[in-house]
Short mmCIF file of C-alpha atoms in Angstrom, two decimals:
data_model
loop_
_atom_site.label_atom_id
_atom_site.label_comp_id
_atom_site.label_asym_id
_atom_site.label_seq_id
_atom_site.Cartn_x
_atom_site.Cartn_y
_atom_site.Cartn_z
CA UNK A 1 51.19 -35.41 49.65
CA UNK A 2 51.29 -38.31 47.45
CA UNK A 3 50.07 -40.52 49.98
CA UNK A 4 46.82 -37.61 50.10
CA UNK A 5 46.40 -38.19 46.27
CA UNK A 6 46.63 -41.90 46.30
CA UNK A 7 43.82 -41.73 48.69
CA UNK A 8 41.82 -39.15 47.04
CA UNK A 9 42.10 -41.82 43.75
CA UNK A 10 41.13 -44.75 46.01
CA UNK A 11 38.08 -42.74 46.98
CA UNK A 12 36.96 -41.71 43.87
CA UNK A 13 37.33 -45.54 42.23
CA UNK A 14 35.61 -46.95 45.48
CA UNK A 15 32.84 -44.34 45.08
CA UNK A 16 31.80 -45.38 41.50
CA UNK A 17 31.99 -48.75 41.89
CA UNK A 18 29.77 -48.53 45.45
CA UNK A 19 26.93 -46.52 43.42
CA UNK A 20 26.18 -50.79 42.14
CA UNK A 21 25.18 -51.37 45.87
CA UNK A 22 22.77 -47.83 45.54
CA UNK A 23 21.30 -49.11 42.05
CA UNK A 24 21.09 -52.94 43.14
CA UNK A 25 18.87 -51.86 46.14
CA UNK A 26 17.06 -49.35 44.60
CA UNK A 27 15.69 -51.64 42.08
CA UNK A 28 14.76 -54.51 44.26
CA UNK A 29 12.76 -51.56 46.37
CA UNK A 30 11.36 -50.25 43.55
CA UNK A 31 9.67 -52.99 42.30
CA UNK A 32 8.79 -54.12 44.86
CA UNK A 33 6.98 -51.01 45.47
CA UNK A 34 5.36 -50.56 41.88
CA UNK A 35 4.60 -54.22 41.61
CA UNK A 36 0.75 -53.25 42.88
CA UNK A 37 0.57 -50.57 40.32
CA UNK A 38 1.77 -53.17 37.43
CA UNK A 39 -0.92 -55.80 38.37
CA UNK A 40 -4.12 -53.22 38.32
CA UNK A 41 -2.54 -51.32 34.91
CA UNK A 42 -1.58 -54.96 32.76
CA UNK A 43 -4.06 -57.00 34.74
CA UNK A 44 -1.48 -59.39 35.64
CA UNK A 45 -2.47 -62.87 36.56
CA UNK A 46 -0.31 -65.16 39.59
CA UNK A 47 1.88 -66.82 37.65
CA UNK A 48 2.83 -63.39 35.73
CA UNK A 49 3.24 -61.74 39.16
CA UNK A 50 5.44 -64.81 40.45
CA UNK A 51 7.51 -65.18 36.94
CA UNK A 52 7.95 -60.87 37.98
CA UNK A 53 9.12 -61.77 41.41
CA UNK A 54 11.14 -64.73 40.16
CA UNK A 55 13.37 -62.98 37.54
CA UNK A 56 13.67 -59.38 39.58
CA UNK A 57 16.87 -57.70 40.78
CA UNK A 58 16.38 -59.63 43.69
CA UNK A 59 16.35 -63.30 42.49
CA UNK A 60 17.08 -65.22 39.51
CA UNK A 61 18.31 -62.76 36.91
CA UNK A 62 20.65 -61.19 39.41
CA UNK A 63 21.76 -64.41 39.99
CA UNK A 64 22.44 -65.19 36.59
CA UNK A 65 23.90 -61.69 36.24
CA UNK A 66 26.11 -62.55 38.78
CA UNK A 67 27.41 -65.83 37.29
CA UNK A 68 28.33 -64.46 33.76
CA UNK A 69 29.61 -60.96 35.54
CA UNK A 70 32.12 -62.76 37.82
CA UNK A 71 33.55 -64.73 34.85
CA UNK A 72 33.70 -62.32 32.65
CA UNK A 73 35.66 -59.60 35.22
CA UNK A 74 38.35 -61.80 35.80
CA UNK A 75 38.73 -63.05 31.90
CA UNK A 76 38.76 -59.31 30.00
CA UNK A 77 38.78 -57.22 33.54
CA UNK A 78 36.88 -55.44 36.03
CA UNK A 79 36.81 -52.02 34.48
CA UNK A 80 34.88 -53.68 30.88
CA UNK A 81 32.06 -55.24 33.28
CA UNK A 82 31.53 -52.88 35.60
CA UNK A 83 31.16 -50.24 33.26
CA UNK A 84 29.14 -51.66 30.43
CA UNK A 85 26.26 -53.23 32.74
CA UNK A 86 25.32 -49.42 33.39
CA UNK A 87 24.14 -49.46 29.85
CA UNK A 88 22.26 -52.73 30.06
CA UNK A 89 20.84 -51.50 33.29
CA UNK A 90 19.63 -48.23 31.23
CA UNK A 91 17.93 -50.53 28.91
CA UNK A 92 16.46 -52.58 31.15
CA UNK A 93 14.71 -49.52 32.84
CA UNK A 94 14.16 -47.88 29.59
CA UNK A 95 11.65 -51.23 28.93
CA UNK A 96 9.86 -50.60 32.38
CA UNK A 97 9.88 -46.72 31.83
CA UNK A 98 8.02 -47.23 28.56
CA UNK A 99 6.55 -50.77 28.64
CA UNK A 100 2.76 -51.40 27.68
CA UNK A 101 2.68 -54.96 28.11
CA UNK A 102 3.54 -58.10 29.87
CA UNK A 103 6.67 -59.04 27.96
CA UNK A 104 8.70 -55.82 28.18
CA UNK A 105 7.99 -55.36 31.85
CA UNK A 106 9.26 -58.81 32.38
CA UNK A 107 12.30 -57.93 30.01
CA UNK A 108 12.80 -55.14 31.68
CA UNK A 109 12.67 -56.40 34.87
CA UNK A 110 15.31 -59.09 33.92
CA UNK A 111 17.63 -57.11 32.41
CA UNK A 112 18.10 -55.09 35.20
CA UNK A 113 18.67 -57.94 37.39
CA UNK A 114 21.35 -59.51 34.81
CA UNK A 115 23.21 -56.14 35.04
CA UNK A 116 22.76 -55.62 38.73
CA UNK A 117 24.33 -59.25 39.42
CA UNK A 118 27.58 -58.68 37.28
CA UNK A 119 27.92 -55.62 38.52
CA UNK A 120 28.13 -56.22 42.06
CA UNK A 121 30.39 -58.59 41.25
CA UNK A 122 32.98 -56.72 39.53
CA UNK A 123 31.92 -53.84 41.81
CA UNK A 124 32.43 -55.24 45.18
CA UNK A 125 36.18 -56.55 43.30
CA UNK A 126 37.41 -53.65 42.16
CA UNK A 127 36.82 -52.27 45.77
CA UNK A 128 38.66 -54.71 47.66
CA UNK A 129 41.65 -55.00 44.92
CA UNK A 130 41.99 -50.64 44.98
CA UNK A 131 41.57 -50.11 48.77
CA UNK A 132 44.90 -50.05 50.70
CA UNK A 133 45.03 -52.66 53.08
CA UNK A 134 44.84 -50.65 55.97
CA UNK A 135 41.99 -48.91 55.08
CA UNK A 136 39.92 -52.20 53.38
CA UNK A 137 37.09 -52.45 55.35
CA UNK A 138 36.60 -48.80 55.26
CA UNK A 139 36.58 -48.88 51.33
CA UNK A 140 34.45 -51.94 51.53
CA UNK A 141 31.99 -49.47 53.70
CA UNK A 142 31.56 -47.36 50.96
CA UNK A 143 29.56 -49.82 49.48
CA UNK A 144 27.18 -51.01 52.13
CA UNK A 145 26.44 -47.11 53.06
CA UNK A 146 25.16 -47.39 49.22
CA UNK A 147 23.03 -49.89 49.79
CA UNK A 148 21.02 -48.74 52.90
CA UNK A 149 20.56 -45.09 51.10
CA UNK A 150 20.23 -46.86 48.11
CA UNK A 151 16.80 -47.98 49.49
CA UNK A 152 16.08 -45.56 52.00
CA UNK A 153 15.71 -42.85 49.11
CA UNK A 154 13.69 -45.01 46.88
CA UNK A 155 11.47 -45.99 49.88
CA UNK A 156 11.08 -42.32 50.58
CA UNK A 157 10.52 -41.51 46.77
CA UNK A 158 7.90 -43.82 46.70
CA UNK A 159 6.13 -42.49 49.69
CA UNK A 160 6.24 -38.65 48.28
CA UNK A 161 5.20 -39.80 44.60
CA UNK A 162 3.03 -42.64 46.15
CA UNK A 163 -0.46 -40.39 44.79
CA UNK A 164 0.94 -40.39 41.31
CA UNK A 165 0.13 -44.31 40.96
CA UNK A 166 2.07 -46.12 37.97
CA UNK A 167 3.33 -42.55 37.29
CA UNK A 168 5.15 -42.09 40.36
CA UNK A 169 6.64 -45.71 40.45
CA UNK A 170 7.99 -44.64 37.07
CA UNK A 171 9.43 -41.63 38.44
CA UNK A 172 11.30 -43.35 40.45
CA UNK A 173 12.83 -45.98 38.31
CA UNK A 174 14.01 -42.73 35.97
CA UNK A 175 16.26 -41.57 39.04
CA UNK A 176 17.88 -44.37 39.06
CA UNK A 177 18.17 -44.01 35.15
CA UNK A 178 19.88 -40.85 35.90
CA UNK A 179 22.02 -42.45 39.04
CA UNK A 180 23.46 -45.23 36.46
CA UNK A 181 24.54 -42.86 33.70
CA UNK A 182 26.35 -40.53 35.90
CA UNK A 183 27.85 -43.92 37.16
CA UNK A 184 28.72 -45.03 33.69
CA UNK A 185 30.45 -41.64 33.14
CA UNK A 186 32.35 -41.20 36.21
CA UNK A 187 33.84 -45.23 35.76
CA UNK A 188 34.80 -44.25 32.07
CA UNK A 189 37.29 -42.05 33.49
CA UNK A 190 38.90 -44.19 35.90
CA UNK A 191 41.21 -46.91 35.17
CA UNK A 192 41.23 -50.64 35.37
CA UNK A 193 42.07 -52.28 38.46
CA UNK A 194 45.95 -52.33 39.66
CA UNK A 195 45.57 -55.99 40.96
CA UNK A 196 43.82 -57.70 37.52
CA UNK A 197 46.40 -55.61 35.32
CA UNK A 198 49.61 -56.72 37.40
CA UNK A 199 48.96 -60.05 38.30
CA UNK A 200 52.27 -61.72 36.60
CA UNK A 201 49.83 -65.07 36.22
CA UNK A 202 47.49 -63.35 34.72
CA UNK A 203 47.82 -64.18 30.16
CA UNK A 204 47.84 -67.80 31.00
CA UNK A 205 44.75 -67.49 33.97
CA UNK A 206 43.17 -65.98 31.12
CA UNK A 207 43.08 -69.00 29.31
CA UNK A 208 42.29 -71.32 31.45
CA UNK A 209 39.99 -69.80 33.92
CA UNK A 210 37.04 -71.13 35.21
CA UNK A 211 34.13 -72.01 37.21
CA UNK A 212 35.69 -75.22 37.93
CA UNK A 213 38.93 -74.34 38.63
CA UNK A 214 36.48 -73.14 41.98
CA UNK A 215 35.75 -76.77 42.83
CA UNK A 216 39.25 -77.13 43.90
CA UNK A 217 40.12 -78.53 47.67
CA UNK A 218 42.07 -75.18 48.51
CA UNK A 219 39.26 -73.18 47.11
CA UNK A 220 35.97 -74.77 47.38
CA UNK A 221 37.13 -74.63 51.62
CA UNK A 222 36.50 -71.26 51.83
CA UNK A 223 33.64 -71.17 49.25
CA UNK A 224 32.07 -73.60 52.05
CA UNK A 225 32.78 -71.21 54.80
CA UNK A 226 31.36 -68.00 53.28
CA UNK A 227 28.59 -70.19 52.42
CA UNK A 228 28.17 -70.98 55.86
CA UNK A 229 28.35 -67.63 57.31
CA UNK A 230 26.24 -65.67 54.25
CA UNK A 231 23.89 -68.04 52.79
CA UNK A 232 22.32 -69.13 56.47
CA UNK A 233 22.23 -65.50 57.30
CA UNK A 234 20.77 -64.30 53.89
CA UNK A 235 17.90 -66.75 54.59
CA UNK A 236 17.10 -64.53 56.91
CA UNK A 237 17.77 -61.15 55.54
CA UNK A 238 15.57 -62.39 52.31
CA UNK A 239 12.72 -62.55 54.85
CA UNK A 240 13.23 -59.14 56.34
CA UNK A 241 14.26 -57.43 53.16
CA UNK A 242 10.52 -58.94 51.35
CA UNK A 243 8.32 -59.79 54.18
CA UNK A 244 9.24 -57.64 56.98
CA UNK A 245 6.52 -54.92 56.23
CA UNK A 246 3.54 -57.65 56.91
CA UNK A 247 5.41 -59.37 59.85
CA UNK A 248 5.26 -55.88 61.21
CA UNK A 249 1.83 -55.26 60.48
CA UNK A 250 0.85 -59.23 61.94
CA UNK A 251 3.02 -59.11 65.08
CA UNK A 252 2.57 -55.17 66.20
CA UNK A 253 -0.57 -54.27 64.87
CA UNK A 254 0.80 -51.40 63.31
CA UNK A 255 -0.95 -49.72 60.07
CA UNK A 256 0.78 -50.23 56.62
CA UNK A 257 2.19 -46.93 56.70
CA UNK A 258 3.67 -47.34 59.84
CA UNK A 259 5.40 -50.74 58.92
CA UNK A 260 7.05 -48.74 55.97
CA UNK A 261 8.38 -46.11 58.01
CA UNK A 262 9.81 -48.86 60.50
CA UNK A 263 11.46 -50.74 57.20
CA UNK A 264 12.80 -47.09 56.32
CA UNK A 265 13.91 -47.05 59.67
CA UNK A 266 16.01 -50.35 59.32
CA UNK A 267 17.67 -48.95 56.38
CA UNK A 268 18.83 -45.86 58.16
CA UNK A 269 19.98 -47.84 60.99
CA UNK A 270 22.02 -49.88 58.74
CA UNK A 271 23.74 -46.93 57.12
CA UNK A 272 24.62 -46.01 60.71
CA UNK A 273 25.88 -49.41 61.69
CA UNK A 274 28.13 -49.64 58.62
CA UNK A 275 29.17 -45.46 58.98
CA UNK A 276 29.90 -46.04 62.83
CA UNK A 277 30.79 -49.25 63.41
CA UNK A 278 32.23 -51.14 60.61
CA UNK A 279 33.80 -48.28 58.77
CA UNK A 280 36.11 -47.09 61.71
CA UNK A 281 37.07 -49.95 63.56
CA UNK A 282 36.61 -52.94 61.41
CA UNK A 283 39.92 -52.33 59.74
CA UNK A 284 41.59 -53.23 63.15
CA UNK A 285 39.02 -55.06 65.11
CA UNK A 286 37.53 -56.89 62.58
CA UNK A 287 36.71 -60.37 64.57
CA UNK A 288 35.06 -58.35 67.52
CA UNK A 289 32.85 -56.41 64.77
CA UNK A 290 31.49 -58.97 63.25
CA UNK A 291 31.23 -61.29 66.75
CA UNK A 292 29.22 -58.18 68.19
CA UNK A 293 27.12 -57.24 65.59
CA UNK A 294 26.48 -60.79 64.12
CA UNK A 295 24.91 -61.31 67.38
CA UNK A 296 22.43 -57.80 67.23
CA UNK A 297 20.36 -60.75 64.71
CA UNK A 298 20.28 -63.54 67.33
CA UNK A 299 18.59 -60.31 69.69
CA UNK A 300 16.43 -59.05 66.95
CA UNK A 301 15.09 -62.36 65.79
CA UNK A 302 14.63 -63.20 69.89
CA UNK A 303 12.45 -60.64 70.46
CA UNK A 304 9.41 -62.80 67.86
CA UNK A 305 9.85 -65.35 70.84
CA UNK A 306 8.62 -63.10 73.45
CA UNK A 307 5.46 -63.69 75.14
CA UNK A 308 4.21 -59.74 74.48
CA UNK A 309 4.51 -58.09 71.20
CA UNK A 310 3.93 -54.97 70.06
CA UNK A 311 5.33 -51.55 68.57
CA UNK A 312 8.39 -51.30 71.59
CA UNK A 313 9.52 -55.02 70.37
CA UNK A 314 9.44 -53.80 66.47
CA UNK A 315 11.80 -51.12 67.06
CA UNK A 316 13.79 -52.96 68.86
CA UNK A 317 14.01 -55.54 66.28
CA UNK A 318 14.44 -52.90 63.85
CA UNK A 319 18.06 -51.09 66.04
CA UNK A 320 19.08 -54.58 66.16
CA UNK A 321 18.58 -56.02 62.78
CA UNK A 322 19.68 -52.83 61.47
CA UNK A 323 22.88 -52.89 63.21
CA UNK A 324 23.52 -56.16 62.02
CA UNK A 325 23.01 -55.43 58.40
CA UNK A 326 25.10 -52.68 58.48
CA UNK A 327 28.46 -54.09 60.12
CA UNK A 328 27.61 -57.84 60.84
CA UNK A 329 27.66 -60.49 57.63
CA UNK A 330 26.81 -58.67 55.13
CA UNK A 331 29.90 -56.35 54.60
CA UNK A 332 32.43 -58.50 56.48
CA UNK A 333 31.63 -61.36 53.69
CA UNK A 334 32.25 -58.34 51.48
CA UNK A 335 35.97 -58.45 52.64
CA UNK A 336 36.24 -62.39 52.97
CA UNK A 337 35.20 -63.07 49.61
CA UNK A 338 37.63 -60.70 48.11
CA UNK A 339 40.41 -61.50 50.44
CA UNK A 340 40.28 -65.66 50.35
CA UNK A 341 40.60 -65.91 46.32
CA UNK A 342 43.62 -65.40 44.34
CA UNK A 343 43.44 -62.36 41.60
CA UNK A 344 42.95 -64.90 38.47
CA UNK A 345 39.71 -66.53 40.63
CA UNK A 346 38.27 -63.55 43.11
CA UNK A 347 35.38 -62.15 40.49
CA UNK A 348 34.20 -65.69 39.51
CA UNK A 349 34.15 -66.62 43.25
CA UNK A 350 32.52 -63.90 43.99
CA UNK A 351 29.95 -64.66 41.15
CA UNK A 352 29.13 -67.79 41.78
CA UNK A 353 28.67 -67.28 45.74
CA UNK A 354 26.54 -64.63 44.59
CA UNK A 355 24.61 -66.84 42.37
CA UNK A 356 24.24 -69.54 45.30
CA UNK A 357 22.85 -66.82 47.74
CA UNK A 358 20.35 -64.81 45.53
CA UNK A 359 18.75 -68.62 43.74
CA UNK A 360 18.55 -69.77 47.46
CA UNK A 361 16.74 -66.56 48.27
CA UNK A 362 14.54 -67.52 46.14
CA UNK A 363 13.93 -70.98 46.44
CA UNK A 364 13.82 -70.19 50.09
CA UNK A 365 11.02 -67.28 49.11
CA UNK A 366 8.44 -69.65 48.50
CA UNK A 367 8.25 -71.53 51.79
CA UNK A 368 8.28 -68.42 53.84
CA UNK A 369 4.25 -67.66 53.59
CA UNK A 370 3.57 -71.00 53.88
CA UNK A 371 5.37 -71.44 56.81
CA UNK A 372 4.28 -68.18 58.60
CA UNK A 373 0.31 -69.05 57.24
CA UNK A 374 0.62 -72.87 58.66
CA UNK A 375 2.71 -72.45 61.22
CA UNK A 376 2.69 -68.59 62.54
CA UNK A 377 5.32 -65.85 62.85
CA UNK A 378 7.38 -67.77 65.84
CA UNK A 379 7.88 -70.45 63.94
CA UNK A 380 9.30 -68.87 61.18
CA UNK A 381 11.70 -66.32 63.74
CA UNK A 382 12.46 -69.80 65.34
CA UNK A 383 13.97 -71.32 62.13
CA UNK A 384 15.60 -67.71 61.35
CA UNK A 385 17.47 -67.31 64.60
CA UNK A 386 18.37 -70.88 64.07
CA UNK A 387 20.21 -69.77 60.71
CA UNK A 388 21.63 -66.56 62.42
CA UNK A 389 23.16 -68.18 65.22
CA UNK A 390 24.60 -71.14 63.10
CA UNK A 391 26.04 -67.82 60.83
CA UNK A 392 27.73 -66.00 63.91
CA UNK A 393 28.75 -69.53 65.12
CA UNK A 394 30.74 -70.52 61.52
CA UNK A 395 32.09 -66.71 61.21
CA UNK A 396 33.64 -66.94 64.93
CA UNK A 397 34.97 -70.15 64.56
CA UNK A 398 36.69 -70.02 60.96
CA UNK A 399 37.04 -66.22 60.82
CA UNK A 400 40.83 -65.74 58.90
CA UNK A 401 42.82 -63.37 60.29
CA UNK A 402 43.54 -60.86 57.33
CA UNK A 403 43.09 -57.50 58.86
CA UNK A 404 45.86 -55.18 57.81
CA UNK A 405 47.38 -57.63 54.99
CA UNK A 406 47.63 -56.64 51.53
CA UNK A 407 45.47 -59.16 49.11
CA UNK A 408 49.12 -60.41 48.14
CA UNK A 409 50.04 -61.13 50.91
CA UNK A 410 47.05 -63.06 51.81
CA UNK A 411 47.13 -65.01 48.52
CA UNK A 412 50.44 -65.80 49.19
CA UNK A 413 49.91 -67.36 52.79
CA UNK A 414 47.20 -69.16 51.76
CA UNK A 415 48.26 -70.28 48.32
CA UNK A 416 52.16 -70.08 48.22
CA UNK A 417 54.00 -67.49 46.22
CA UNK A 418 54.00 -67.52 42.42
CA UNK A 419 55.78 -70.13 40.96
CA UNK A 420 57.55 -67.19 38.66
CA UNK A 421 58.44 -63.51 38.81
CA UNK A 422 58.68 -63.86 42.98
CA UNK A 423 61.19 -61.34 43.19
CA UNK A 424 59.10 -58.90 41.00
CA UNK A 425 55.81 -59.59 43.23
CA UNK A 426 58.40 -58.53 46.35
CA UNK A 427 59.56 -55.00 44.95
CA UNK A 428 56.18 -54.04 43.51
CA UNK A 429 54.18 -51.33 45.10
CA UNK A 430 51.41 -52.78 47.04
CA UNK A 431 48.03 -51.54 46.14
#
C-alpha cells in the first residue's frame, strides 16, 4: 500500500513537471505557425523576422533561459524555478496575446523562451531526482509523451483555427496560457525535490557552486559525451523540427497541407515510440533502446539518398524519424544528463548542455537554406546522417551502464562517497 502511494506521488510530481516539455513545444509550434500572420499585421521587415526567429522558444532566449534556470535550481532548488517560470511564461504570452507592435511581440516572444529554458531544466531534474530507480526511464517518458502532444495539439489547433488569421494564432497561444497556470497551481502543491533537500553537501555546494566547477576533468568527460551523442543529433532534429514541412513539399511534391499533416504525423509517431518503446523497456534494456532506435535516423535520413522520391519515402522517413525522436537520443540524454552529475551540479549541467544545444541550433539554422538552395536536399541529408550516425556511434560506444541504480548510487561510483555523513547516505531511504 505504501509502495501504491509513493508511486501515485511520483506520478503526480513527474506529471507537473512534464507539462514544461507540452508548453516548450507548443510555443516553438506556435510561432512558428503565427509567424506569417505577425509579418502581414506589423509589416515586419527581415531582420525583424530573423531577430523573431533568433530569440524564440526555440533558440537563443531558451538558451539563455536555460543557463540562468540550471544555476539557479541547484543554488535555491528545483521547486522555486520550476514553479515561478510559469508566471514569466504567462507574461510573456500575455505580451503576444495583446501586443500591437514590434517590441512587445519580440518581448514576448523572449520571455517565453527565457522561461521555457529554465524550466526544462529544473523540469527534466526534478523528474529524474523523484522517479524510483527502477522505474526512471519510465518517469523520464512522461516528459517526452509531453512534448510530441505538446505539438501535435497546437499543430492541430492551428489547422482548425487556421481561417481565424492573427485571431486564431492568438487562440492558441491563450491555451497554453491556460495549460501553464494549471501547471503553476498543481506544482504549488507539491514539494521540493527529496534529492536537492537531502543532499548532506548541499549548505556548502550552495556557496560555492558554479558553472565552472563544470569544467572539471571528472565532469566536463561526460559533458563531452552527451555533447557528442545530443548536439550531433540535434543538428539534425533542428532541421526536421523547422524545415521539414518544405523538404517535404521539395522532395515529394506534396501540397502544403499535406506536408503538415505528415509533420503531425511525426509527432504522433513519436508519442508512440516514447509510450511503446522507451517507456516499458528502457528501464531494463536501456543500451538496446537507444542502439535500435538511434539507428531508425540513420534509415530515415537514408531514404533522401535514394534514387526515387516521393510520398511512400516521406512516410517512411516520417515512422522512422518519429521512432527515433520518441525513444532514441532525445529522452535517453534525458536520463544521462541527470544520472552522470552529482546533486550539487545536475541542474547547472543540465543548463548549460542545454544552452550549448539550443545556440548551436541556431547557429546551425542559418546554413541550412543555404546549403539545401546551393547544394540541394541530398546534400544536406548527407551531412545529417553523417551527424546521426556519429550520435548512435558515441552513445554505443560510451553508453554508462546505470539502468536500475539509484542517482546515489551512481554518484557514488563515479565520484566516490561523501567525504562526511557516509553512514547517514547508507541508511537513508532511497528516492
Amino acid at each position: 500500500m505504501n509502495s501504491a502511494k509513493a508511486e501515485s506521488a511520483f506520478s503526480k510530481r513527474t506529471i507537473a513537471a512534464a507539462l514544461a516539455n507540452y508548453i516548450d513545444a507548443g510555443s516553438i509550434v506556435a510561432g512558428s505557425a503565427g509567424l506569417s500572420m505577425w509579418v502581414s499585421y506589423l509589416k515586419l521587415s527581415d531582420s525583424q523576422i530573423g531577430l523573431l526567429g533568433a530569440f524564440s522558444a526555440n533558440a537563443i532566449s531558451a538558451a539563455i533561459g536555460a543557463l540562468l534556470g540550471g544555476y539557479l535550481a541547484d543554488k535555491v532548488g528545483r521547486k522555486a524555478v520550476y514553479t515561478n517560470s510559469m508566471l514569466v511564461y504567462a507574461l510573456g504570452i500575455c505580451l503576444v496575446l495583446f501586443g500591437f507592435n514590434f517590441p512587445m511581440l519580440l518581448c514576448g516572444y523572449t520571455i517565453i523562451g527565457i522561461s521555457v529554458g529554465a524550466d526544462i531544466t529544473a523540469s527534466w531534474t526534478i523528474i529524474a531526482e523523484n522517479a524510483p530507480e527502477k522505474n526512471r526511464a519510465r518517469h523520464c517518458g512522461v516528459a517526452q509523451v509531453a512534448w510530441a502532444a505538446g505539438a501535435v495539439v497546437v499543430l492541430l489547433l492551428s489547422v482548425l483555427v487556421g481561417d481565424l488569421g492573427l485571431l486564431g494564432n492568438k487562440i492558441v497561444f491563450a491555451h497554453l496560457l491556460v495549460i501553464a497556470l494549471i501547471t503553476y497551481t498543481l506544482r504549488k502543491r507539491l514539494p521540493e525535490s527529496d534529492a536537492w533537500k537531502n543532499s548532506e553537501d548541499r549548505p556548502a555546494a550552495v556557496k560555492k557552486t558554479s558553472y565552472f566547477d563544470l569544467l572539471q576533468p571528472k565532469f566536463f568527460k561526460n559533458i563531452l559525451f552527451l555533447m557528442g551523442v545530443f548536439l550531433i543529433w540535434n543538428l539534425a532534429a533542428g532541421v526536421m523540427g523547422f524545415f521539414m514541412p518544405y523538404i517535404y513539399q521539395q522532395v515529394g511534391g506534396v501540397s502544403a497541407n499535406t506536408a503538415n499533416i505528415l509533420q503531425m504525423a511525426l509527432f504522433i509517431f513519436t508519442g508512440l515510440g516514447v509510450a511503446c518503446i522507451f517507456m516499458p523497456f528502457a528501464d531494463q534494456y536501456r543500451k538496446t533502446v537507444f542502439g535500435i532506435c538511434a539507428f531508425m535516423a540513420v534509415v530515415g535520413w537514408s531514404l533522401f539518398l535514394l534514387p526515387f522520391q516521393g510520398l511512400p519515402v516521406l512516410l517512411l522517413f516520417v515512422f522512422a524519424i518519429g521512432i527515433n525522436n520518441g525513444a532514441g537520443q532525445q529522452a535517453n540524454y534525458q536520463l544521462w544528463a541527470s544520472e552522470l552529475f552529482p546533486t550539487e551540479h545536475r541542474a547547472s549541467a543540465q543548463g548549460l548542455m542545454f544552452f550549448l544545444v539550443r545556440i548551436s541550433i541556431g547557429i546551425w539554422s542559418l546554413f541550412v537554406p543555404v546549403i539545401m538552395i546551393q547544394f540541394g536536399i541530398g546534400v544536406m541529408a548527407g551531412i545529417l546522417l553523417i551527424c546521426v550516425t556519429a550520435s548512435m556511434v558515441i552513445g554505443l560506444v560510451f553508453a554508462p551502464n546505470t539502468s536500475g541504480k539509484s542517482l546515489e548510487q551512481i554518484q557514488e561510483e563515479l565520484y566516490g562517497a561523501p567525504q562526511d555523513g557516509s553512514e547517514k547516505r547508507k541508511t537513508r531511504t532511497i528516492i
